[in-house]
Short mmCIF file of N, CA and C and ligand atoms in Angstrom, two decimals:
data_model
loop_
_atom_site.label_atom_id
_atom_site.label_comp_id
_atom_site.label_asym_id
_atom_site.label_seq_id
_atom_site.Cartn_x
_atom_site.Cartn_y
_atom_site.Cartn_z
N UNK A 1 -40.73 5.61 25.24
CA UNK A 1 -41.14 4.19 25.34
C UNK A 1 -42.66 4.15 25.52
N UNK A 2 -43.34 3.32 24.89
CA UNK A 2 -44.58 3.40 24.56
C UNK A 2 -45.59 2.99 25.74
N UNK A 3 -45.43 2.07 26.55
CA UNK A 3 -45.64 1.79 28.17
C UNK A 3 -45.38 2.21 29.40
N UNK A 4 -44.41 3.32 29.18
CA UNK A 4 -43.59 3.82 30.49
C UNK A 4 -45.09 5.13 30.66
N UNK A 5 -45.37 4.80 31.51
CA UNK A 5 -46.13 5.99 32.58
C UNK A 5 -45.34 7.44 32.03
N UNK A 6 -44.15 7.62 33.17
CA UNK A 6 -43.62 9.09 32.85
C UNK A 6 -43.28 9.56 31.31
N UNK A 7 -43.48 8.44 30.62
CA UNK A 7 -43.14 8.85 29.01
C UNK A 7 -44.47 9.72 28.31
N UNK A 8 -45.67 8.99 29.09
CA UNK A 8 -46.90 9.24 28.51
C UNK A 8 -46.93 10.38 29.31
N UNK A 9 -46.66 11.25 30.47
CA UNK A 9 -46.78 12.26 30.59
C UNK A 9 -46.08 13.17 30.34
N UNK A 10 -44.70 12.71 29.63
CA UNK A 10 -43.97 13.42 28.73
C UNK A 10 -44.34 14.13 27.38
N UNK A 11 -45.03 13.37 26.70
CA UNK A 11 -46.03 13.42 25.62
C UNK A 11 -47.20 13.65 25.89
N UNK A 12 -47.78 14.19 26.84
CA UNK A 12 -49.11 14.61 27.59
C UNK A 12 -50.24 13.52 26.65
N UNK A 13 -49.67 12.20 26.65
CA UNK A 13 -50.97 11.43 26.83
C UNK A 13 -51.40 10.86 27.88
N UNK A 14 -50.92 11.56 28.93
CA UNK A 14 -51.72 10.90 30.09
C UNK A 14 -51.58 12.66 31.03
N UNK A 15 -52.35 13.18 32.05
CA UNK A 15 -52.17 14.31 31.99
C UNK A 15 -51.55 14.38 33.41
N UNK A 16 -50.93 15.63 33.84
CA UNK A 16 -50.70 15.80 34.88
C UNK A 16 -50.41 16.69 35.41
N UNK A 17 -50.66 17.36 36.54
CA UNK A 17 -49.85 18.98 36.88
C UNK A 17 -48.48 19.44 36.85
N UNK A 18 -48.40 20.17 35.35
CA UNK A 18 -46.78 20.49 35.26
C UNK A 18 -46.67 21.83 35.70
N UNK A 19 -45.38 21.92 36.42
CA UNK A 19 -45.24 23.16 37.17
C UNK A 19 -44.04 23.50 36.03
N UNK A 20 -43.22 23.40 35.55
CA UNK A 20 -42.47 23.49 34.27
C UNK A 20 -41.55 22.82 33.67
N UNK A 21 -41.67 23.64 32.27
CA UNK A 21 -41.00 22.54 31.29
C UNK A 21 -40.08 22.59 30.29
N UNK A 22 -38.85 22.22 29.54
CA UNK A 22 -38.30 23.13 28.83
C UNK A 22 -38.01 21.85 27.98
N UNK A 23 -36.96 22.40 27.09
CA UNK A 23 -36.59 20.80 25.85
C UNK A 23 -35.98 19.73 26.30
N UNK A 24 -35.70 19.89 27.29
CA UNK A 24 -34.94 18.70 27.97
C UNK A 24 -35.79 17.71 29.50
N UNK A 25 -36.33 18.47 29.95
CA UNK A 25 -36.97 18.21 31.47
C UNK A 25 -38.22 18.42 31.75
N UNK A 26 -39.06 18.18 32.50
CA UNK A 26 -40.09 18.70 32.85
C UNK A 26 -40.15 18.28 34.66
N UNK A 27 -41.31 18.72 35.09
CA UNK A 27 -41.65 18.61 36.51
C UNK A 27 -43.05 18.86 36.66
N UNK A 28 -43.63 18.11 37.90
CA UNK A 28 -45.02 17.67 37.59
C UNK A 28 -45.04 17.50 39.37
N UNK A 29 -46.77 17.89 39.50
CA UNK A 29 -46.50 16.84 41.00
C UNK A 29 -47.13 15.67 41.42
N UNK A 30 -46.28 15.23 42.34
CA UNK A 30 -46.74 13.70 42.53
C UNK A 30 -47.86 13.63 42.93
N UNK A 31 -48.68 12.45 42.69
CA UNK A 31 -50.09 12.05 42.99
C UNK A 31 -50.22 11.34 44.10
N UNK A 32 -49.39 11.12 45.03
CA UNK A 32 -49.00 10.64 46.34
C UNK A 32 -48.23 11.13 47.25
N UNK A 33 -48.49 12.99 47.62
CA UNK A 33 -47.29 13.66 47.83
C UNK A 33 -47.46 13.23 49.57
N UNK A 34 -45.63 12.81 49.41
CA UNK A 34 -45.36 12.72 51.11
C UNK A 34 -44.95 14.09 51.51
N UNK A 35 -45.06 14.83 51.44
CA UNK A 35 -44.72 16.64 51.64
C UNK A 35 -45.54 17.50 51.59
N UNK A 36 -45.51 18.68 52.16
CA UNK A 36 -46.45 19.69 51.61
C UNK A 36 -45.75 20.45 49.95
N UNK A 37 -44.72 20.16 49.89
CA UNK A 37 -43.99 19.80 48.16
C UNK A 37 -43.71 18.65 48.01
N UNK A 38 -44.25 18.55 46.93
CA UNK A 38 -43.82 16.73 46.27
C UNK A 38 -44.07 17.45 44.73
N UNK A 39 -42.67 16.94 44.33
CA UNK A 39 -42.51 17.34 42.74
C UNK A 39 -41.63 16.59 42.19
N UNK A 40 -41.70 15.58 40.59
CA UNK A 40 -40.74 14.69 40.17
C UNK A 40 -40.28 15.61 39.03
N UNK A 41 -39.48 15.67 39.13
CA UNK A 41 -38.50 15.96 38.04
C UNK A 41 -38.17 14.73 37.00
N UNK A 42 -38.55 14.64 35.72
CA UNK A 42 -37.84 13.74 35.14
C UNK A 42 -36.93 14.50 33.10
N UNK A 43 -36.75 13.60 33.03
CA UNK A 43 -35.99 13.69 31.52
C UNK A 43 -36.81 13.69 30.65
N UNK A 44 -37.10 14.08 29.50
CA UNK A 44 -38.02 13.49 28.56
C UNK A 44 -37.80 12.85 27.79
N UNK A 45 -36.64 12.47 27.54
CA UNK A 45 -35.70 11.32 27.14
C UNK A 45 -36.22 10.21 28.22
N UNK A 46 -36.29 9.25 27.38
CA UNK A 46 -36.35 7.84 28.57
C UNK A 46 -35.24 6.93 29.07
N UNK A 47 -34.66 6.88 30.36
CA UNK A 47 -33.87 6.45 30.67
C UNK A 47 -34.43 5.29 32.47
N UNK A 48 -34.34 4.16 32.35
CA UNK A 48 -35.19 3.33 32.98
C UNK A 48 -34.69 3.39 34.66
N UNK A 49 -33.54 3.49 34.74
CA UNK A 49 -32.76 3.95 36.19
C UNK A 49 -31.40 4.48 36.12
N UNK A 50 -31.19 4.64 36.77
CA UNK A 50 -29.72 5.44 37.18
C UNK A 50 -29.09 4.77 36.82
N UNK A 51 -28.50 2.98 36.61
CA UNK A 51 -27.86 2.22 36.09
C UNK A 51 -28.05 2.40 34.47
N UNK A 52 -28.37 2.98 33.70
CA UNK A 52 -28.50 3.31 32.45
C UNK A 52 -27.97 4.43 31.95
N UNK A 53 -27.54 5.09 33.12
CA UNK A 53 -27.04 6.35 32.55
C UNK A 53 -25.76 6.21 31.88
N UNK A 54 -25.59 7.31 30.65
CA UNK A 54 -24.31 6.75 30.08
C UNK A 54 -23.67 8.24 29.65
N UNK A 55 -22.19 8.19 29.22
CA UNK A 55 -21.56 9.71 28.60
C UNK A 55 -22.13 10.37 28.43
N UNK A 56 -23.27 9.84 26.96
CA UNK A 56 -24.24 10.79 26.21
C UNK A 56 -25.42 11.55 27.21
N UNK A 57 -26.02 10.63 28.30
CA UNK A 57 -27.10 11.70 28.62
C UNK A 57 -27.10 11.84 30.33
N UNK A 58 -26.13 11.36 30.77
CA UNK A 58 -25.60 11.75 32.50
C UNK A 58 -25.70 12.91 32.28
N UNK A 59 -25.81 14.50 31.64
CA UNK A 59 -25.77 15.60 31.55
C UNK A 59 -26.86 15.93 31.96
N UNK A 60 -28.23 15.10 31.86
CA UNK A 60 -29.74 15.32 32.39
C UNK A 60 -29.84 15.37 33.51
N UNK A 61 -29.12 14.83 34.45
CA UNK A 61 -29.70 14.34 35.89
C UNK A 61 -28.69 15.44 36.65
N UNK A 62 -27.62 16.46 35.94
CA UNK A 62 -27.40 17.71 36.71
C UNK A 62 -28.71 18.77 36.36
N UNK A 63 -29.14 18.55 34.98
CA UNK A 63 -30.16 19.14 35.28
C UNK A 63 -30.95 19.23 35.25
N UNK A 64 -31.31 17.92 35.72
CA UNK A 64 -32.83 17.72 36.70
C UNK A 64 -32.63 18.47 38.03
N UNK A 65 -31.53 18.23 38.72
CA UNK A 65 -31.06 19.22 40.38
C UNK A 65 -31.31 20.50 39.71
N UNK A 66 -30.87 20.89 39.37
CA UNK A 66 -30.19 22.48 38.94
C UNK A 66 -31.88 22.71 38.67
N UNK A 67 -32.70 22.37 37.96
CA UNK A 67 -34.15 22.25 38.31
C UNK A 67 -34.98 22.56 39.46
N UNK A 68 -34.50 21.04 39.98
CA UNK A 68 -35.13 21.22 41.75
C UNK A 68 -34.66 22.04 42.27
N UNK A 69 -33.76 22.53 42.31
CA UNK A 69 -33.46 23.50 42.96
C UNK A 69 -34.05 24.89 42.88
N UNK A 70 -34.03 25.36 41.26
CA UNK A 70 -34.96 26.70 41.06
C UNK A 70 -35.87 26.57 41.67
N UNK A 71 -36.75 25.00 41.02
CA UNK A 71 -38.15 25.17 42.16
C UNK A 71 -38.51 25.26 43.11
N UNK A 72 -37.44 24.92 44.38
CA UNK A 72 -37.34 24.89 45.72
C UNK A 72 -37.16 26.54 46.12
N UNK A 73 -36.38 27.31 45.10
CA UNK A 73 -36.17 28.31 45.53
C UNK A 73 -37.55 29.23 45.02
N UNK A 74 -38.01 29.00 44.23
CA UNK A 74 -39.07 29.58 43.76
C UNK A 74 -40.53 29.54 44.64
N UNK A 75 -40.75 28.19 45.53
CA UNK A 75 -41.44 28.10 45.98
C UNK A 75 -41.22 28.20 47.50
N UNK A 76 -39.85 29.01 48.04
CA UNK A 76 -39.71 29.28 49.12
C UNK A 76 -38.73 28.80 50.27
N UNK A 77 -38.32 27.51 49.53
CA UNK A 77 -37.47 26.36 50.54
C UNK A 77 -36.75 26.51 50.67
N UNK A 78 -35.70 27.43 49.92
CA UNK A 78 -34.12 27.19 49.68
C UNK A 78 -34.08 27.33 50.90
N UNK A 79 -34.49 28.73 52.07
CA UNK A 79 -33.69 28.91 53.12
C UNK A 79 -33.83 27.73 53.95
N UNK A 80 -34.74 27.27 54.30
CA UNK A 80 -35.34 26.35 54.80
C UNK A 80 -34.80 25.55 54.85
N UNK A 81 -35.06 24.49 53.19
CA UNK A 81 -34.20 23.49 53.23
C UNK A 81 -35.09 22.54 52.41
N UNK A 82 -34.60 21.70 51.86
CA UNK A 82 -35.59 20.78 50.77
C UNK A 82 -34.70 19.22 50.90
N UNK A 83 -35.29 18.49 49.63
CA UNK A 83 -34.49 17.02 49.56
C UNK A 83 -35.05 16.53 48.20
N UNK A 84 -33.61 16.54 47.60
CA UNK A 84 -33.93 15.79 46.23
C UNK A 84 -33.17 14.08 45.85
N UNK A 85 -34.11 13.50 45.73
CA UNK A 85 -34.32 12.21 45.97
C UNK A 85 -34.56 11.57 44.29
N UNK A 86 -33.40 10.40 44.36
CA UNK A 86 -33.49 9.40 43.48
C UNK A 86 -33.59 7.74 43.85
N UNK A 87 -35.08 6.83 43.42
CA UNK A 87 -34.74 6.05 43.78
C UNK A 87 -33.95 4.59 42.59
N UNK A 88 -33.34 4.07 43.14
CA UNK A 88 -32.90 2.99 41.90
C UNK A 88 -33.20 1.49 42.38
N UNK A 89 -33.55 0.95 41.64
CA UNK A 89 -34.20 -0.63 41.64
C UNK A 89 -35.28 -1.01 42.92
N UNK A 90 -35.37 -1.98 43.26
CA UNK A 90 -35.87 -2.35 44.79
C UNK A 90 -35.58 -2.13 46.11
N UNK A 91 -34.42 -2.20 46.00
CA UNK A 91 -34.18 -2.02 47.29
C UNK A 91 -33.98 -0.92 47.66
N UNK A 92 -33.86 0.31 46.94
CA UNK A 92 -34.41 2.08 46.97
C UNK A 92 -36.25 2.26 47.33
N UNK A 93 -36.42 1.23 46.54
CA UNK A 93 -38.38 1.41 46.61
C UNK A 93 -38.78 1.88 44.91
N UNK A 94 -37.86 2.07 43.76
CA UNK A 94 -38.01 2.77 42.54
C UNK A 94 -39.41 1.99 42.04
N UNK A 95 -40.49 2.29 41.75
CA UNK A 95 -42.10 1.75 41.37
C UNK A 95 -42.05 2.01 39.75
N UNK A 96 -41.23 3.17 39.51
CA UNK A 96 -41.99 3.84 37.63
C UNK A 96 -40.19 3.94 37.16
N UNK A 97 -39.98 3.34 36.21
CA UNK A 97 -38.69 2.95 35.74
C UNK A 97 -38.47 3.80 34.74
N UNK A 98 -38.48 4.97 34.56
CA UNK A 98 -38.27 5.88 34.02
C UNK A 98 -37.54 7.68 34.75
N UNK A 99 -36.42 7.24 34.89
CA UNK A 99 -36.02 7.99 35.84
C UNK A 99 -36.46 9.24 36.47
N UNK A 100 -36.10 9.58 37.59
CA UNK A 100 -36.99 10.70 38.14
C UNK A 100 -36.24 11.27 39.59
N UNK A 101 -36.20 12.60 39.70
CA UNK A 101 -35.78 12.91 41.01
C UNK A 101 -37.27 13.61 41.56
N UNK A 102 -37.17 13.51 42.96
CA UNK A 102 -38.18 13.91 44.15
C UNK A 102 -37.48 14.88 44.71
N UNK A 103 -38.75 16.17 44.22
CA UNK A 103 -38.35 17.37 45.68
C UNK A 103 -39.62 17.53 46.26
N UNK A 104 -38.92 17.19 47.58
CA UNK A 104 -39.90 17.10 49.05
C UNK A 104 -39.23 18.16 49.75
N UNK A 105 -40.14 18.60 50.50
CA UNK A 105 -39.95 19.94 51.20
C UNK A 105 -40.97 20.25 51.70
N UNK A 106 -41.39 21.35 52.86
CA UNK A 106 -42.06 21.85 53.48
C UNK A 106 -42.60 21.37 54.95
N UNK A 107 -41.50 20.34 55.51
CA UNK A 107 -41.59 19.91 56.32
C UNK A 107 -40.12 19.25 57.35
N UNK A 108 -39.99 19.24 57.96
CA UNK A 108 -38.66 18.30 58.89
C UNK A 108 -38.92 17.00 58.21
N UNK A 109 -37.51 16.89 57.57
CA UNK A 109 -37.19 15.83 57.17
C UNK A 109 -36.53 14.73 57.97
N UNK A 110 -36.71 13.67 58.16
CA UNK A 110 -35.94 12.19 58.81
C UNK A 110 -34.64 11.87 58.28
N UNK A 111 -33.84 11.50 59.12
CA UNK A 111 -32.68 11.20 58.69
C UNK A 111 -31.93 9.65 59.16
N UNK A 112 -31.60 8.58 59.18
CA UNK A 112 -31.54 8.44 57.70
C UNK A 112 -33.52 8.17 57.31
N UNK A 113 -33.18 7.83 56.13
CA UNK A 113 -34.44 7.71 55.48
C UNK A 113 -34.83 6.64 55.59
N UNK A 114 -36.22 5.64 55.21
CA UNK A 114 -36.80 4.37 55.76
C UNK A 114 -36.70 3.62 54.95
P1 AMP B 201 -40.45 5.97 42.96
O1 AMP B 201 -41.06 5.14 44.06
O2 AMP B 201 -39.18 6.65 43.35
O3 AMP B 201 -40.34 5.19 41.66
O4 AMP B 201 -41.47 7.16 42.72
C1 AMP B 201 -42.56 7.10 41.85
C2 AMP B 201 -43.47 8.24 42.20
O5 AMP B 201 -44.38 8.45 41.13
C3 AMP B 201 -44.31 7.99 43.45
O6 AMP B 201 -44.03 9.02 44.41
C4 AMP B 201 -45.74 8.06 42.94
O7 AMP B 201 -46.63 8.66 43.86
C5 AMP B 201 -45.59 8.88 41.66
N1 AMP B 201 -46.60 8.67 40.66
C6 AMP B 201 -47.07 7.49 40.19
N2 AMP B 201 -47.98 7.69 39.22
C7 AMP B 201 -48.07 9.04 39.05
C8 AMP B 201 -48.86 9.88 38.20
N3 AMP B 201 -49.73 9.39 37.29
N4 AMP B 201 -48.72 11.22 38.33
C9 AMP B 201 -47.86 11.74 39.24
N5 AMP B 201 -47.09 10.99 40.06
C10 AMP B 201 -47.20 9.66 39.97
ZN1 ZN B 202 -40.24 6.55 29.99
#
């Protein structure tokens, strides 16, 4: 989609730190990290929220986790412990409508969340 933010860094017209990427996914980190890890995982397919997901591409968002997760383990957290985070519409807080999971980590996490 020609306006969506995460699309344009899908297509690296807009740039950003990708930590990796394959034909289906990529991961990048956030420019507002609440963590000492902050990393979005998204699709490169455009899909606007979680309410959009359908038969054909619900298969992305296992592996977007299955993702966060390598990276969590790659960068040390697994034992630890991490949090992968989706938000949907407003009342989640969702800002960039192009779906996306959050791994935060490297710190004690809050429970519930705010
Ligand atoms: P959400 O509030 O769940 O929609 O999360 C959107 C996230 O995108 C926020 O954590 C922002 O800090 C992050 N963000 C916004 N613009 C950029 C950008 N250009 N590069 C990296 N992260 C971004
Ligand atoms: Zn998009």
């Amino acid at each position: 989609m020609s306006d969506c933010l995460f699309c344009k860094i899908a297509n690296a017209t807009i740039p950003a730190k990708i930590v990796y990427r394959d034909e289906t996914v990529l991961a990048f980190e956030d420019i507002n990290p609440q963590a000492p890890t902050h990393l979005l995982i998204i699709p490169r397919e455009h899909i606007a929220t979680l309410n959009n997901l359908t038969d054909d591409n619900q298969h992305l968002v296992g592996h977007m986790a299955a993702t966060g997760a390598k990276l969590a383990k790659e960068k040390d957290h697994a034992e630890d412990g991490y949090r992968l985070v989706m938000n949907c519409n407003a009342d989640a807080g969702q800002t960039v409508f192009h779906i996306h999971m959050h791994l935060l980590a490297g710190r004690q996490m809050d429970w519930p969340p705010g």
